[in-house]
GROMACS .gro file of C-alpha atoms in nm:
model
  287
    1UNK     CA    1  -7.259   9.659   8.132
    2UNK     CA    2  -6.988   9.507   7.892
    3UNK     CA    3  -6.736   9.282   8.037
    4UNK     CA    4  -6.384   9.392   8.164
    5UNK     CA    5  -6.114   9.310   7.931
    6UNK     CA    6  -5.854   9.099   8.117
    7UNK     CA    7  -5.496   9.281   7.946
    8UNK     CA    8  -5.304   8.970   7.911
    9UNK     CA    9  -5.000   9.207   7.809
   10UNK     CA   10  -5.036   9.377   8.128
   11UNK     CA   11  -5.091   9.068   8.298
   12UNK     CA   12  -4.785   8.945   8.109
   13UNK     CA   13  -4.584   9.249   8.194
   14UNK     CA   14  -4.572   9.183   8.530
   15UNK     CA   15  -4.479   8.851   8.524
   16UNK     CA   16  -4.190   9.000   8.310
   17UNK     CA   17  -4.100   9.236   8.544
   18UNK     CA   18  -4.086   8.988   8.849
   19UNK     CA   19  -3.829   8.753   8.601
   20UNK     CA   20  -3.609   9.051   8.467
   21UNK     CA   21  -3.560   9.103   8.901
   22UNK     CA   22  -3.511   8.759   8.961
   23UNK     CA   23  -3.236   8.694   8.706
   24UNK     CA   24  -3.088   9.049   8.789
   25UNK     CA   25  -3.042   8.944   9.111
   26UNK     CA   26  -2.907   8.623   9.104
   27UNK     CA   27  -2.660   8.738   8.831
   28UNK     CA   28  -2.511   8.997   9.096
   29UNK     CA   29  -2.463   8.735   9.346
   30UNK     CA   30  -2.256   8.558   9.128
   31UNK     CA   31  -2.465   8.330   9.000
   32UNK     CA   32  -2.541   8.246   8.592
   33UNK     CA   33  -2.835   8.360   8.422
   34UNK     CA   34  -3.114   8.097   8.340
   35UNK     CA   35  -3.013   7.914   8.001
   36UNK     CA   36  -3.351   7.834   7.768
   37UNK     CA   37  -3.267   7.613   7.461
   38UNK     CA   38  -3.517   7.633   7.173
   39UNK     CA   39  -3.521   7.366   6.974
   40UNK     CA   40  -3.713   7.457   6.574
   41UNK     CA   41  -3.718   7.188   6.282
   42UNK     CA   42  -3.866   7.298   5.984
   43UNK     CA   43  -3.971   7.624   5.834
   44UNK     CA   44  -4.319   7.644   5.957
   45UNK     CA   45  -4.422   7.989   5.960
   46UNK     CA   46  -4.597   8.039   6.270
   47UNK     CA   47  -4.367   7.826   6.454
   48UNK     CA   48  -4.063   8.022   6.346
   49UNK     CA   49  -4.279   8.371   6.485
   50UNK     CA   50  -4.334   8.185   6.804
   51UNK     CA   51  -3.993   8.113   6.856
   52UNK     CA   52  -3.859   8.477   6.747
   53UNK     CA   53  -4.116   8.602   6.998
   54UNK     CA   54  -3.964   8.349   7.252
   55UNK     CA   55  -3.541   8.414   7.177
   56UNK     CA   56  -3.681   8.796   7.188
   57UNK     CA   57  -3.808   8.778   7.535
   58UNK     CA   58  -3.558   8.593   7.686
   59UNK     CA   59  -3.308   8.888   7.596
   60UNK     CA   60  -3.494   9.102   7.739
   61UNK     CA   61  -3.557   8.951   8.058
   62UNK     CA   62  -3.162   8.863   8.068
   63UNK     CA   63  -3.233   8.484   8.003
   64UNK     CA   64  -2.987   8.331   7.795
   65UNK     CA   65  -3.104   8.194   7.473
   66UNK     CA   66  -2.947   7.892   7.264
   67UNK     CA   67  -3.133   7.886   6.928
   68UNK     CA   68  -3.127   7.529   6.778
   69UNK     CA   69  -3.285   7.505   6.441
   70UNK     CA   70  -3.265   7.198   6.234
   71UNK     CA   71  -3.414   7.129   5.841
   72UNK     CA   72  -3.733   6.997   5.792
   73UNK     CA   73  -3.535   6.596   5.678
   74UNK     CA   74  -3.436   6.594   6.030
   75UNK     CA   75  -3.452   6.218   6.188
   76UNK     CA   76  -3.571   6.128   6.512
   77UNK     CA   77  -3.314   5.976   6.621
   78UNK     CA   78  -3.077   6.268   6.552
   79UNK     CA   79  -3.309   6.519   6.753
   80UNK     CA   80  -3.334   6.271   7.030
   81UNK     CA   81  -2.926   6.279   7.030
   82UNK     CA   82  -2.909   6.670   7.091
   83UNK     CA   83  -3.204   6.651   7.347
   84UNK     CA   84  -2.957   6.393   7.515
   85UNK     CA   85  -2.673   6.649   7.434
   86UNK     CA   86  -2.906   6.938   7.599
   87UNK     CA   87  -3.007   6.739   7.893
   88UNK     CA   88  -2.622   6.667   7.991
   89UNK     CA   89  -2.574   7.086   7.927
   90UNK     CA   90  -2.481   7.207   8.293
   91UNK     CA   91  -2.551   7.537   8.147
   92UNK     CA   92  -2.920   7.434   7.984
   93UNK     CA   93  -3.207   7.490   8.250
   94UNK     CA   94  -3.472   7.458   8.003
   95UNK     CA   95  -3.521   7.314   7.675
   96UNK     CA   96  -3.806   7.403   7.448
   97UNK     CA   97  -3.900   7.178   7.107
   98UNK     CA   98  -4.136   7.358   6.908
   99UNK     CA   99  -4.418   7.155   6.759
  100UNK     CA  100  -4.582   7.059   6.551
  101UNK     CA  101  -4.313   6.847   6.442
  102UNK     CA  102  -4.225   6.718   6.110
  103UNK     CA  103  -4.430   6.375   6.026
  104UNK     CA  104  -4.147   6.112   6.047
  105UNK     CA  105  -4.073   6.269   6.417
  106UNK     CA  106  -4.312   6.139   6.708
  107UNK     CA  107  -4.341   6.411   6.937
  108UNK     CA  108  -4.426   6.180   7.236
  109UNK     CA  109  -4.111   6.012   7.228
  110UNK     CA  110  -3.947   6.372   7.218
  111UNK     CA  111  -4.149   6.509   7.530
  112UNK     CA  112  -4.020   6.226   7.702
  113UNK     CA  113  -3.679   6.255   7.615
  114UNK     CA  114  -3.666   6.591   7.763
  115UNK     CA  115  -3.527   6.555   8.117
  116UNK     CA  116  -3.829   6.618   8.332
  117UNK     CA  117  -3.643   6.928   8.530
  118UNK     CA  118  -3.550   7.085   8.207
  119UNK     CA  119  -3.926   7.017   8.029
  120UNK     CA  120  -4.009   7.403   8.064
  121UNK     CA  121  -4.344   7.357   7.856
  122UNK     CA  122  -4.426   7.111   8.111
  123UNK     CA  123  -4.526   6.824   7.872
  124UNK     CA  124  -4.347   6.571   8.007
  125UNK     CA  125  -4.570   6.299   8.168
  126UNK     CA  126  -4.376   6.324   8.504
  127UNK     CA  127  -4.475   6.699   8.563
  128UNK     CA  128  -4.866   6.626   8.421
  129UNK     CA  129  -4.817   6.346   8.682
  130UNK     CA  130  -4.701   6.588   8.944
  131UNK     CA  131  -4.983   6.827   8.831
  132UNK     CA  132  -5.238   6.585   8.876
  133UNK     CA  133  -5.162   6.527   9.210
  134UNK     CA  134  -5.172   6.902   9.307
  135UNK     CA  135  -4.822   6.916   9.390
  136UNK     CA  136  -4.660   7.095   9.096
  137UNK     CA  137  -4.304   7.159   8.936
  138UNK     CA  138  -4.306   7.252   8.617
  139UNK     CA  139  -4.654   7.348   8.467
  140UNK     CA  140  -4.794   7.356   8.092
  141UNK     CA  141  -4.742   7.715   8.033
  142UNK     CA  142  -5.099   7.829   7.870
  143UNK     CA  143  -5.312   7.688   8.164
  144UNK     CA  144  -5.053   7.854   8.420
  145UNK     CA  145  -5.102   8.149   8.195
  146UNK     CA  146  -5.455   8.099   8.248
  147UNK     CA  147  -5.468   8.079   8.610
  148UNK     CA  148  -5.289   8.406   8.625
  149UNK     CA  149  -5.540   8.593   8.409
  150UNK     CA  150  -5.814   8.443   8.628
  151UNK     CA  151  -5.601   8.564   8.946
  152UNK     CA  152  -5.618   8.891   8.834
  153UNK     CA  153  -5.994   8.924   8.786
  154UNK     CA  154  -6.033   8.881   9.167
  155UNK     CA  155  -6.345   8.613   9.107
  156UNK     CA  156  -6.358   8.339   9.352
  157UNK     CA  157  -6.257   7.996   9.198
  158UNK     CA  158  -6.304   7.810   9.508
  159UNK     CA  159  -6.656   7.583   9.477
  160UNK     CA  160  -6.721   7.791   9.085
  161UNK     CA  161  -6.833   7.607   8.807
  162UNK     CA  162  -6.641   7.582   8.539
  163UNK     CA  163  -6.654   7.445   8.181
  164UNK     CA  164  -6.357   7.391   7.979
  165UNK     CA  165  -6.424   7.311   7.560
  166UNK     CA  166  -6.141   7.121   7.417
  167UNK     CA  167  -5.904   6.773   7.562
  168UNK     CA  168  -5.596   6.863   7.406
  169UNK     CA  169  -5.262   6.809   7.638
  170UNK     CA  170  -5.170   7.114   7.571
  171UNK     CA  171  -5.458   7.323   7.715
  172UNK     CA  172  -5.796   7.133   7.818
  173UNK     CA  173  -5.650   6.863   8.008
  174UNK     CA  174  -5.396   7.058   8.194
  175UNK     CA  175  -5.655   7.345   8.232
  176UNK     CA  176  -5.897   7.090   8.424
  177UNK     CA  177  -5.629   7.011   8.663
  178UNK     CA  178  -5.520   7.367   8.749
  179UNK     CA  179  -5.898   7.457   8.814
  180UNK     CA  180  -5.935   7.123   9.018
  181UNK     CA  181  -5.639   7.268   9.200
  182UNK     CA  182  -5.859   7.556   9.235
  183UNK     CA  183  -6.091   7.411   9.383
  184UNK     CA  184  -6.355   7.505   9.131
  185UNK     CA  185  -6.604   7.221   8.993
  186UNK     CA  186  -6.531   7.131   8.661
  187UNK     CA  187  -6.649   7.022   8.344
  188UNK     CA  188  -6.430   6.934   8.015
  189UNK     CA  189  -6.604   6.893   7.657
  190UNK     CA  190  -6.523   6.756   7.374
  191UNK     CA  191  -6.688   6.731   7.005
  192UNK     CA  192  -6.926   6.439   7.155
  193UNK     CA  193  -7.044   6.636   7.423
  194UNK     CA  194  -7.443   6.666   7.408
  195UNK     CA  195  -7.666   6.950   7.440
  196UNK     CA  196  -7.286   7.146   7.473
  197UNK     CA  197  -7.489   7.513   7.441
  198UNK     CA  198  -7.682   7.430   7.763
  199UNK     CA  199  -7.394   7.288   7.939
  200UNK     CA  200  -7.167   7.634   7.829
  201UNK     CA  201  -7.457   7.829   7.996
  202UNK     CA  202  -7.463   7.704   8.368
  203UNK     CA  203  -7.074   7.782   8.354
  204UNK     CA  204  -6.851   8.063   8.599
  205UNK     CA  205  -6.623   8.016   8.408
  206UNK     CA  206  -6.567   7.909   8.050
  207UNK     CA  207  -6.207   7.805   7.899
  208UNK     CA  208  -6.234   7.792   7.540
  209UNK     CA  209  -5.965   7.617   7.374
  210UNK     CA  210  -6.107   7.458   7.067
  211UNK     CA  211  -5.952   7.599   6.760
  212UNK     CA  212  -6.297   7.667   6.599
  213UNK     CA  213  -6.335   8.049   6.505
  214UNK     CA  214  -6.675   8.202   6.695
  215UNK     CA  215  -6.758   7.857   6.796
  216UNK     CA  216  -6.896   7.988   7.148
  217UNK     CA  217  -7.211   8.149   7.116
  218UNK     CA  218  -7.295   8.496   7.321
  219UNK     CA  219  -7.603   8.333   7.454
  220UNK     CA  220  -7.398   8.065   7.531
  221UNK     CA  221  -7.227   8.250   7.835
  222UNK     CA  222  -7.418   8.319   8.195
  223UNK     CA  223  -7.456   8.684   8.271
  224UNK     CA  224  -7.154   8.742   8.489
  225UNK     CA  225  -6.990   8.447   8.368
  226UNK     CA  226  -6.561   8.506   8.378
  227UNK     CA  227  -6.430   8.382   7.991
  228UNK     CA  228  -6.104   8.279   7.926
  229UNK     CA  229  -6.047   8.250   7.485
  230UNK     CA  230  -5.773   8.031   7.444
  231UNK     CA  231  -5.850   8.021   7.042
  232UNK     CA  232  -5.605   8.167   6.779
  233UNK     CA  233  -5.750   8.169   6.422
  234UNK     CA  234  -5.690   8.338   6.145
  235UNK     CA  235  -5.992   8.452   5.894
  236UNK     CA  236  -6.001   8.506   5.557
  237UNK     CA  237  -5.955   8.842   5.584
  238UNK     CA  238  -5.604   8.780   5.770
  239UNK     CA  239  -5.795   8.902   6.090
  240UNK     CA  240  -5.679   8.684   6.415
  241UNK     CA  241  -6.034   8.577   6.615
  242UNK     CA  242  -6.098   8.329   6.943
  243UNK     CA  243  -6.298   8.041   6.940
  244UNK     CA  244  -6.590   8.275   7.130
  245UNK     CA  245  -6.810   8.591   6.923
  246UNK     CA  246  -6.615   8.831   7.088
  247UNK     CA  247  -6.847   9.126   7.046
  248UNK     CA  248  -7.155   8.897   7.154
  249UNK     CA  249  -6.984   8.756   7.485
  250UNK     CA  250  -6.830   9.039   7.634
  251UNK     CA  251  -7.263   9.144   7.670
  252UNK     CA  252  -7.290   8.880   7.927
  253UNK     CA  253  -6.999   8.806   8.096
  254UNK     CA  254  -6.815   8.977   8.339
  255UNK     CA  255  -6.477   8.955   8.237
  256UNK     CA  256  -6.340   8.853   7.869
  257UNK     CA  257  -6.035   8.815   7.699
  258UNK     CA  258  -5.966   8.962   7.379
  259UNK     CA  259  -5.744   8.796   7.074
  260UNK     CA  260  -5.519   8.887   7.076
  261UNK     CA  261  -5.393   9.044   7.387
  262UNK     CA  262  -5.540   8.793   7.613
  263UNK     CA  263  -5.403   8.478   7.670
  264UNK     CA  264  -5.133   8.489   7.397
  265UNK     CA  265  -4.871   8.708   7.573
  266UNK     CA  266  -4.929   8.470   7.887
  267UNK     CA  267  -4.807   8.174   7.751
  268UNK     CA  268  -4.452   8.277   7.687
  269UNK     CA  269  -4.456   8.466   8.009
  270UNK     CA  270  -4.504   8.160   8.207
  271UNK     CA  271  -4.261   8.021   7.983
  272UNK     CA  272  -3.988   8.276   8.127
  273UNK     CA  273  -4.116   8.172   8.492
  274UNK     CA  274  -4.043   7.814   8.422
  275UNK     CA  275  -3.705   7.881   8.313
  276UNK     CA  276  -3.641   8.071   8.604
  277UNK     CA  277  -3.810   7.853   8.831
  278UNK     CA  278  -3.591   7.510   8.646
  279UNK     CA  279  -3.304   7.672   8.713
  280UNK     CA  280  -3.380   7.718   9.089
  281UNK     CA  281  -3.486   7.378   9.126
  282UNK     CA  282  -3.186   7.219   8.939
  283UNK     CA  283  -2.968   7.426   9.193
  284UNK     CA  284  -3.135   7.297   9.500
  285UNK     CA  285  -3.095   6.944   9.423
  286UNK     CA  286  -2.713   6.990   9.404
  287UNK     CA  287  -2.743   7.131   9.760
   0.00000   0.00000   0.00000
């Protein structure tokens, strides 16, 4: 049979709807709404979507959202000022730089300006750090995203093999420590991996997070196999496609994402549950 789709806008919806409560609550006992700062340089278009979609959702879920946007000349050093200026903000929970950056910024030096309890995309090396020793505060928001798709499948994780393609900080790396978390066995690839088709095949679970459109193969996946399609890419034809052959996959596996509608909604959702979960944080240490 073809595989389940996992709804990551479902998913997403109730991640939503447990935020939206959270802040409701807190505001009627007195307390202020989460404040997310988003931080854009540049005119990028998909980076200016991405933080629309962002300032969007944070209305909604009555999160209060500071829009920062700065030309494309902007320094480094005058960036690093307002993250300082953000990070002394009593009223700034989170703060949110969207990347890529322009070239004369680095964006390791601006990850690592960003106060660790206020680094909501969970960059920062202190909360990889805290990640990697399974005892996490704030965590990279697509592999939390992740997780939660792979929660709601119901499929073990405990002692399952999975393969993860793709080393970036921003998904493989962090997406091999959630799973170890997991306890699942794990295997992360990169472009020098050898024989990659057979090691895809003895895979649970496959992460695909390469940026490569239809890289993964249908005969790639185990029958039964869960996939998770981190890839965005745009075709020719304007069509957005994963990094897996969609139609060839979901004939094996058990469970598939789609793209979009999969992991895309989940990143900003976790995003939202950050926030919230910075701002609780922040208030316990001034207990």
């Amino acid at each position: 049979m073809p595989a389940q789709l996992i709804d990551g806008k479902a998913v997403a919806a109730r991640v939503h709807e447990s935020v939206a409560a959270a802040v409701r609550e807190r505001v009627s006992q007195g307390l202020r709404a989460p404040g997310l700062a988003t931080v854009l340089v540049g005119e990028d278009p998909a980076s200016q979507v991405y933080v629309r979609n962002k300032r969007a959702t944070c209305e909604k879920l009555g999160i209060r959202s500071l829009p920062i946007h700065f030309e494309a000349t902007l320094t480094e050093e005058r960036l690093l000022t307002e993250i300082d200026r953000l990070n002394a903000d009593p009223t700034v929970d989170g703060i949110l730089v969207q990347l890529p950056l322009p070239k004369q910024i680095d964006p390791n030096r601006v990850i690592e300006r960003i106060a660790p309890e206020k680094d909501v995309d969970g960059f920062h090396p202190y909360n990889f750090g805290r990640l990697a020793q399974k005892n996490p505060l704030l965590r990279p928001c697509t592999p939390f995203g992740c997780m939660k798709l792979l929660e709601s499948t119901g499929v073990a994780l405990r002692g399952a093999r999975a393969v993860i393609l793709g080393t970036s900080n921003i998904v493989g790396r962090p997406m091999a420590l959630e799973l170890l978390m997991a306890d699942a066995t794990i295997t992360v690839c990169n472009s020098k991996t050898r024989d990659l088709p057979d090691v895809v095949r003895q895979a649970d679970i496959v992460v695909a997070g390469i940026g490569k459109a239809d890289f993964v193969q249908g005969d790639w996946i185990k029958p039964g196999a869960v996939v998770i399609d981190v890839g965005m890419n745009r075709k020719a034809d304007g069509k957005l496609t994963g990094d897996v052959d969609f139609a060839a996959a979901k004939e094996r596996a058990s469970h598939i994402t789609p793209v979009p509608g999969g992991v895309g909604p989940m990143t900003i959702a976790m995003l939202m549950e950050n926030t919230l979960r910075a701002a609780r944080l922040r208030e316990s240490a001034k207990r």
